[in-house]
mmCIF file of C-alpha atoms in Angstrom:
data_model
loop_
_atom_site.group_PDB
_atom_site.id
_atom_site.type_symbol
_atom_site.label_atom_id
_atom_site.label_comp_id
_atom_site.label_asym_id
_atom_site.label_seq_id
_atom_site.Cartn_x
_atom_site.Cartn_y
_atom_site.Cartn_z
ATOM 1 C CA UNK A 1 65.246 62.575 -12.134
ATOM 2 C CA UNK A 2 67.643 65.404 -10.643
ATOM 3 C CA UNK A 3 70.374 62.894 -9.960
ATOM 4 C CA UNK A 4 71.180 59.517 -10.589
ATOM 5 C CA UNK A 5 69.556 57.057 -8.382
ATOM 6 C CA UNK A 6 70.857 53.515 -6.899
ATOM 7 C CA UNK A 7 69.020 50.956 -4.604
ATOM 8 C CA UNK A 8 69.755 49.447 -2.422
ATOM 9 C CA UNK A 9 72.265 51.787 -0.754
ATOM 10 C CA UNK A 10 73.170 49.083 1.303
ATOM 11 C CA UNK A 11 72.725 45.009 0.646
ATOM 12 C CA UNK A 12 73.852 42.352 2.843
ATOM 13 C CA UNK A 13 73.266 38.932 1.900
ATOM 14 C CA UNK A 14 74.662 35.126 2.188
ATOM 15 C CA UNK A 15 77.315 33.465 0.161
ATOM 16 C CA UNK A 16 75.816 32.410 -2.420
ATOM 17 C CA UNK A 17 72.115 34.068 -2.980
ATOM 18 C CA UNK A 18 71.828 36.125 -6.070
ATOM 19 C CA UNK A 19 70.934 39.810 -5.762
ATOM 20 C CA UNK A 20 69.925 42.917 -8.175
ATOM 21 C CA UNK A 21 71.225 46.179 -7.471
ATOM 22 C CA UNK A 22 69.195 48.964 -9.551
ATOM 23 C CA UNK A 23 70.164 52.151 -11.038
ATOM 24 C CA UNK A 24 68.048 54.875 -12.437
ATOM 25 C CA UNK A 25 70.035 57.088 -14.769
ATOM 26 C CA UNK A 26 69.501 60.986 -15.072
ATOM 27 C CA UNK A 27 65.914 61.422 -17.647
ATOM 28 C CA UNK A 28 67.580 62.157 -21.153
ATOM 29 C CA UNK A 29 70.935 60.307 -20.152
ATOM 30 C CA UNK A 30 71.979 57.250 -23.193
ATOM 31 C CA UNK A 31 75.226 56.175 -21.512
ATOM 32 C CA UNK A 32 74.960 54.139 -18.276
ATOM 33 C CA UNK A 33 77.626 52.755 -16.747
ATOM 34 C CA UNK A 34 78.474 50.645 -14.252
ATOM 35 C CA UNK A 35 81.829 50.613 -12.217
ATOM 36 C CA UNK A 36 83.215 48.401 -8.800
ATOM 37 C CA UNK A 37 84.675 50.028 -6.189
ATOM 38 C CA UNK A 38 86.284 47.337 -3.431
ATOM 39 C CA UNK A 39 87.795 48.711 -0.256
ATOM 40 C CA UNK A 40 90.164 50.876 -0.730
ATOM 41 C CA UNK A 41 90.408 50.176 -4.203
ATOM 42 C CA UNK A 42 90.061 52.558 -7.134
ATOM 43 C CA UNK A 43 86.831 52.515 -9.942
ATOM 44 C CA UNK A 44 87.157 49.236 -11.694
ATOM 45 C CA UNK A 45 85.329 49.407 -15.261
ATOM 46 C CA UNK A 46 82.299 46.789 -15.527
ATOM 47 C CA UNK A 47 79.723 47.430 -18.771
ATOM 48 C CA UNK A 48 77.985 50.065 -19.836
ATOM 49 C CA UNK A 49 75.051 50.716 -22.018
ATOM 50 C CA UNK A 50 74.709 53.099 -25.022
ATOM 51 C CA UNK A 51 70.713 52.644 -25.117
ATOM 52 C CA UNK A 52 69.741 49.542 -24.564
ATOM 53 C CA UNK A 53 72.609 47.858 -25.937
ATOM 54 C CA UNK A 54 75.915 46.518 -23.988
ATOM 55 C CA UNK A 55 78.846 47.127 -26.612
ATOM 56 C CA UNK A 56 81.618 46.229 -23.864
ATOM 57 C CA UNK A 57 81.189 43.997 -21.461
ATOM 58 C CA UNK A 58 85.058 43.012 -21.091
ATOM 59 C CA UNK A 59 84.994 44.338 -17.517
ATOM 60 C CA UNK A 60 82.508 41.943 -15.996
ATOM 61 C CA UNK A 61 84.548 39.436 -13.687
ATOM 62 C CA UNK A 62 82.219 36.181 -14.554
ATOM 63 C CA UNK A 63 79.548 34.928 -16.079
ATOM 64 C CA UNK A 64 77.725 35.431 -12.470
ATOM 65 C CA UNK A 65 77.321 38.503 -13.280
ATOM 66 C CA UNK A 66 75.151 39.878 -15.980
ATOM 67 C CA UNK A 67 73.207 43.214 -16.380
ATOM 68 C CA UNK A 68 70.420 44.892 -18.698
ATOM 69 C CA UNK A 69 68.712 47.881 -19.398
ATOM 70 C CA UNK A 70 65.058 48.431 -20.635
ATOM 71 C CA UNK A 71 63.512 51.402 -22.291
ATOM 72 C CA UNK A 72 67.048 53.147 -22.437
ATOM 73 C CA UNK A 73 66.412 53.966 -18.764
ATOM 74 C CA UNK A 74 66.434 51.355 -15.298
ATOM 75 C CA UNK A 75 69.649 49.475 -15.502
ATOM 76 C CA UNK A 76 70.123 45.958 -13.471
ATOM 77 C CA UNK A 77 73.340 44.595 -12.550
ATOM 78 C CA UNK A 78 72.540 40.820 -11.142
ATOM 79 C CA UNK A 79 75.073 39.103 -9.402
ATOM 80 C CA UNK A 80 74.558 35.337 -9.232
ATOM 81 C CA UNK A 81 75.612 32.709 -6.117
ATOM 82 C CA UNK A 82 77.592 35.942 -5.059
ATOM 83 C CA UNK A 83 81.453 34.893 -3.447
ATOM 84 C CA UNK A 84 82.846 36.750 -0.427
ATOM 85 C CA UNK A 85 84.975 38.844 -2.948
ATOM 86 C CA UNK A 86 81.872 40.208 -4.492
ATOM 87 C CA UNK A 87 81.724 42.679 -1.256
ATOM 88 C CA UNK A 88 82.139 46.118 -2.758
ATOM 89 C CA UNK A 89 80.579 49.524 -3.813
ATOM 90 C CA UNK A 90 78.695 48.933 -6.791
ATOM 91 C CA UNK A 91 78.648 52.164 -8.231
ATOM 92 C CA UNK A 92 76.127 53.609 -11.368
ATOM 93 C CA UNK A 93 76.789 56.525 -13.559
ATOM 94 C CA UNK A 94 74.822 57.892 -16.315
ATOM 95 C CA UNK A 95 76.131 60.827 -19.105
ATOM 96 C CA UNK A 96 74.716 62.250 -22.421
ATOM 97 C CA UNK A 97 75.934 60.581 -25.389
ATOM 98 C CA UNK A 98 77.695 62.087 -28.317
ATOM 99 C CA UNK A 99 80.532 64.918 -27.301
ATOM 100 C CA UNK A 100 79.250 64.637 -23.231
ATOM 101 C CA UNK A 101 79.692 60.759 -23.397
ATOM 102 C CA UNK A 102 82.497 60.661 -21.167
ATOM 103 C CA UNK A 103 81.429 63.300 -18.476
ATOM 104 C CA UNK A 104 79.682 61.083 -16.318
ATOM 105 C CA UNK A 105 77.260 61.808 -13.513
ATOM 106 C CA UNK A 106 77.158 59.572 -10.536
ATOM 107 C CA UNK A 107 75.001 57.693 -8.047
ATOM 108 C CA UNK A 108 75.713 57.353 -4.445
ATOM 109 C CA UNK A 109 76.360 53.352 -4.791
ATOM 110 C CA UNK A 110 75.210 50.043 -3.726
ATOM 111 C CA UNK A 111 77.203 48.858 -0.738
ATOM 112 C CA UNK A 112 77.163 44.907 -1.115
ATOM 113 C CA UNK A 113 78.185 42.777 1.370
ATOM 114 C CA UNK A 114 78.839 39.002 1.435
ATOM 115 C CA UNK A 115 78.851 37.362 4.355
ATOM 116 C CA UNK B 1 93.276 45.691 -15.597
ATOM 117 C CA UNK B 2 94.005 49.714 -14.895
ATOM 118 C CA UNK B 3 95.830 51.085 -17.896
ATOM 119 C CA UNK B 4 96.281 54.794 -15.791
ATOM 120 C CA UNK B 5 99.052 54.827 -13.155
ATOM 121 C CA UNK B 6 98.321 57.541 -10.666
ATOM 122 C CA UNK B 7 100.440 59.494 -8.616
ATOM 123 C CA UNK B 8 100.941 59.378 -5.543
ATOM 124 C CA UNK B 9 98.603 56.578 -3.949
ATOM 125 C CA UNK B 10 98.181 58.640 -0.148
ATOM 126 C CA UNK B 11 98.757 62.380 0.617
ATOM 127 C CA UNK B 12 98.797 63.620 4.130
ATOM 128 C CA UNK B 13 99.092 67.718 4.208
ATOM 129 C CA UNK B 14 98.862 70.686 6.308
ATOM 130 C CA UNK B 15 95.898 72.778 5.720
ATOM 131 C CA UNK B 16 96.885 75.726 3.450
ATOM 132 C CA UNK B 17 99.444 73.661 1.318
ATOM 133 C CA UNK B 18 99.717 73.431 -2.294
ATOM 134 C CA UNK B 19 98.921 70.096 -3.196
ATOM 135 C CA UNK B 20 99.883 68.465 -6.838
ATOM 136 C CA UNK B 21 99.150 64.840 -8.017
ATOM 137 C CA UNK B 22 99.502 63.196 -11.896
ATOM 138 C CA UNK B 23 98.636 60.068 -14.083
ATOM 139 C CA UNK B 24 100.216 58.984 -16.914
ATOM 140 C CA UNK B 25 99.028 56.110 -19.596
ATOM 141 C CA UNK B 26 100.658 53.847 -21.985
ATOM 142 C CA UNK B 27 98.637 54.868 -24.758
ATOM 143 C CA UNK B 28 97.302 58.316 -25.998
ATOM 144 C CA UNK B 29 93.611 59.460 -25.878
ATOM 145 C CA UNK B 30 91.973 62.693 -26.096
ATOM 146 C CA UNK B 31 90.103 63.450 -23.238
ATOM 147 C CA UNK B 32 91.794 63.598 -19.610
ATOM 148 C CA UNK B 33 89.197 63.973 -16.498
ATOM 149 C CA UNK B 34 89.322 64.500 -12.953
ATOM 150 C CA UNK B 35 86.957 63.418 -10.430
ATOM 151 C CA UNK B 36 86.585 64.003 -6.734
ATOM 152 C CA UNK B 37 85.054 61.300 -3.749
ATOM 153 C CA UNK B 38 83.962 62.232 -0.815
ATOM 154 C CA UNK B 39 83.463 59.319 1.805
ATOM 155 C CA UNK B 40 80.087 57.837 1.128
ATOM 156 C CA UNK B 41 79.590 59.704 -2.224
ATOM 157 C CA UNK B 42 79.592 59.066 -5.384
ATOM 158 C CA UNK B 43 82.672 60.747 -7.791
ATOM 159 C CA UNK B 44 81.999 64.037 -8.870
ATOM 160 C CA UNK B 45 83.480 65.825 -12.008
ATOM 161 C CA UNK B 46 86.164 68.602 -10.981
ATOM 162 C CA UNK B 47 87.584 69.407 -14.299
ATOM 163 C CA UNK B 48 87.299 67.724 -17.952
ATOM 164 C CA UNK B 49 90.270 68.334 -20.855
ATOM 165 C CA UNK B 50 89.724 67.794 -24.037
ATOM 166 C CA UNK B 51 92.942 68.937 -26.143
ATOM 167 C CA UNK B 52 97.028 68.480 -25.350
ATOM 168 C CA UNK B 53 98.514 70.991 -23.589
ATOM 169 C CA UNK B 54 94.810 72.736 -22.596
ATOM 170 C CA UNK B 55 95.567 74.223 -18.504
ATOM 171 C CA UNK B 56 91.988 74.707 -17.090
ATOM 172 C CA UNK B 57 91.391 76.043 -14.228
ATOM 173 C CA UNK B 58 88.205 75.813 -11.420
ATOM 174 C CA UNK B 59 88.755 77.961 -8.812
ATOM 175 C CA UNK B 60 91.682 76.394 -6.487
ATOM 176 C CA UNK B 61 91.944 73.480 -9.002
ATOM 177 C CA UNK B 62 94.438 74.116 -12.076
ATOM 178 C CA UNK B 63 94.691 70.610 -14.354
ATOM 179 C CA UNK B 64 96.744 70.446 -17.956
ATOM 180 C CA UNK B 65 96.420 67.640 -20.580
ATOM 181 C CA UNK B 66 100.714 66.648 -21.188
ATOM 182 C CA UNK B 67 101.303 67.545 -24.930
ATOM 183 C CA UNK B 68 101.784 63.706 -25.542
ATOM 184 C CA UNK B 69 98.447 62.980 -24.709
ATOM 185 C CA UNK B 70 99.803 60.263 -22.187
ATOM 186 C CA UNK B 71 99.911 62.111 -18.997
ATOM 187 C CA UNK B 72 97.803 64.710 -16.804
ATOM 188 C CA UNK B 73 98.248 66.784 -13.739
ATOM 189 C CA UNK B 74 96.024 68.045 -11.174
ATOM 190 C CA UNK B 75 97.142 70.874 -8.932
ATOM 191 C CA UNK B 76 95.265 72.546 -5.520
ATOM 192 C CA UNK B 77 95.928 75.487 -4.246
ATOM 193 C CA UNK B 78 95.756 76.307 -0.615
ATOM 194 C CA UNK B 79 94.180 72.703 0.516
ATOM 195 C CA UNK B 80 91.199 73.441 2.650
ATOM 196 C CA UNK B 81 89.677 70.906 4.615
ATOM 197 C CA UNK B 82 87.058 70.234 2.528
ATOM 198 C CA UNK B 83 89.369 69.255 -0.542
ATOM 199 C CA UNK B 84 89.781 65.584 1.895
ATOM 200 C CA UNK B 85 88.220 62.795 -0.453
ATOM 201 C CA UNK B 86 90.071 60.847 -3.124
ATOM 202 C CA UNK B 87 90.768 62.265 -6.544
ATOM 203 C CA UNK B 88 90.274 59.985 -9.376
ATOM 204 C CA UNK B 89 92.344 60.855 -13.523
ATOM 205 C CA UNK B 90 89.805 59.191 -16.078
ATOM 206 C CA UNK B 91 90.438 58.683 -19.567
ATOM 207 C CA UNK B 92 88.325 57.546 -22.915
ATOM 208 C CA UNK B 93 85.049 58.334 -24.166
ATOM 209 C CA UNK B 94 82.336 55.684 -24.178
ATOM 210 C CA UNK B 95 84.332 53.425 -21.422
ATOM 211 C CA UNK B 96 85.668 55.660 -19.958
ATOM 212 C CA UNK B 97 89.073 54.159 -17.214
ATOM 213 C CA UNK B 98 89.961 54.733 -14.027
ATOM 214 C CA UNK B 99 93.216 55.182 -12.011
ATOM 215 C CA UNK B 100 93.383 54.240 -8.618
ATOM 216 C CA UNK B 101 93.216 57.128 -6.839
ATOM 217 C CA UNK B 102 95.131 59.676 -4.667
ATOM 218 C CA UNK B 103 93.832 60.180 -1.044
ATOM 219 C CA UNK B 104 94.195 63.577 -0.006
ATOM 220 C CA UNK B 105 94.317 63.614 4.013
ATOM 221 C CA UNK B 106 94.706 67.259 5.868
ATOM 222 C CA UNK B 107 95.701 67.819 9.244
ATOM 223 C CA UNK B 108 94.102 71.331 10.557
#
């Protein structure tokens, strides 16, 4: 697509319900990454994906969260029995690999909201 | 954690002011990167350095990698109101880091 893509845009949900927030990455993109963004707060590094593969995924907070990619493409970032301090901007980015990896191109975000 | 400190956290200007804001790291890489938020948006890529020492400009915007690789600085000339949003330094290549960010406010 023209841009990258995120839904929901905005989530609200109960303590302790699991949700999936998508991203679809710019057609042609390898990297995907995924990044936090809590009130206020600055871009707080999750995973990301070179392919289909996750080589670092120091950044996610607990094993409640997890996320995957398929066909080098859709990404999923599932957060399980989500806590109050999940509430954030859940924000995707996608970027060539190679000599463009780090010039990333991002989606609008997933608001989440734990109530 | 963050491994960029960025400087300053908040910036309230007149319109028409210079403004200036840095980030320094404890640890050298080779690619320095500057990103722009506006409220509801995603970041967007102002300006992307790729050697020490290398001043780049775009348009208003004027950024230089330090020469010791740890530190960056992005400069704006004659703030607009549209320049409001948060400024972001990144750093790396595959995972690529984050400072926190400096909020640029103007006053008209």
């Amino acid at each position: 697509g023209a841009g990258v893509s995120q839904s929901p845009s905005n989530k609200v949900t109960e303590k302790g319900k699991d949700v999936e927030l998508r991203c679809d990455p710019i057609s042609g993109h390898t990297a995907l990454y995924w990044y936090r963004q809590s009130l206020g707060q600055g871009l707080e590094f999750l995973i990301y994906f070179q392919g289909n593969s996750a080589p670092d995924k120091s950044g996610l907070p607990s094993d409640r969260f997890s996320a995957e990619r398929t066909g080098g493409s859709v990404s999923t970032l599932t957060i399980q029995r989500t806590q109050q301090e999940d509430s954030a901007v859940y924000l995707c980015a996608s970027s060539l690999g190679g000599f463009g990896a780090n010039v990333l191109t991002f989606g609008a975000g997933s608001r989440l909201t734990v109530l | 954690g963050q491994q960029l400190n960025q400087s300053p956290q908040s910036m309230f200007i007149q319109e028409g002011e210079d403004v200036s804001m840095n980030c320094t790291s404890s640890s050298i890489f080779n690619t320095w990167l500057w990103y722009k938020q506006d409220p509801g948006e995603g970041p967007v890529l102002l300006i992307a350095l790729y050697k020490a020492g290398e001043l780049t400009s775009n348009g208003r915007l004027t950024a230089q990698f330090g020469i010791t690789r740890k530190d960056s600085f992005l400069n704006i000339s004659a703030s607009i109101p549209s320049d409001v949003g948060i400024y972001f330094c990144g750093k790396g290549a595959q995972k690529l880091v984050f400072g926190q960010g400096t909020r640029l406010t103007i006053n008209p």
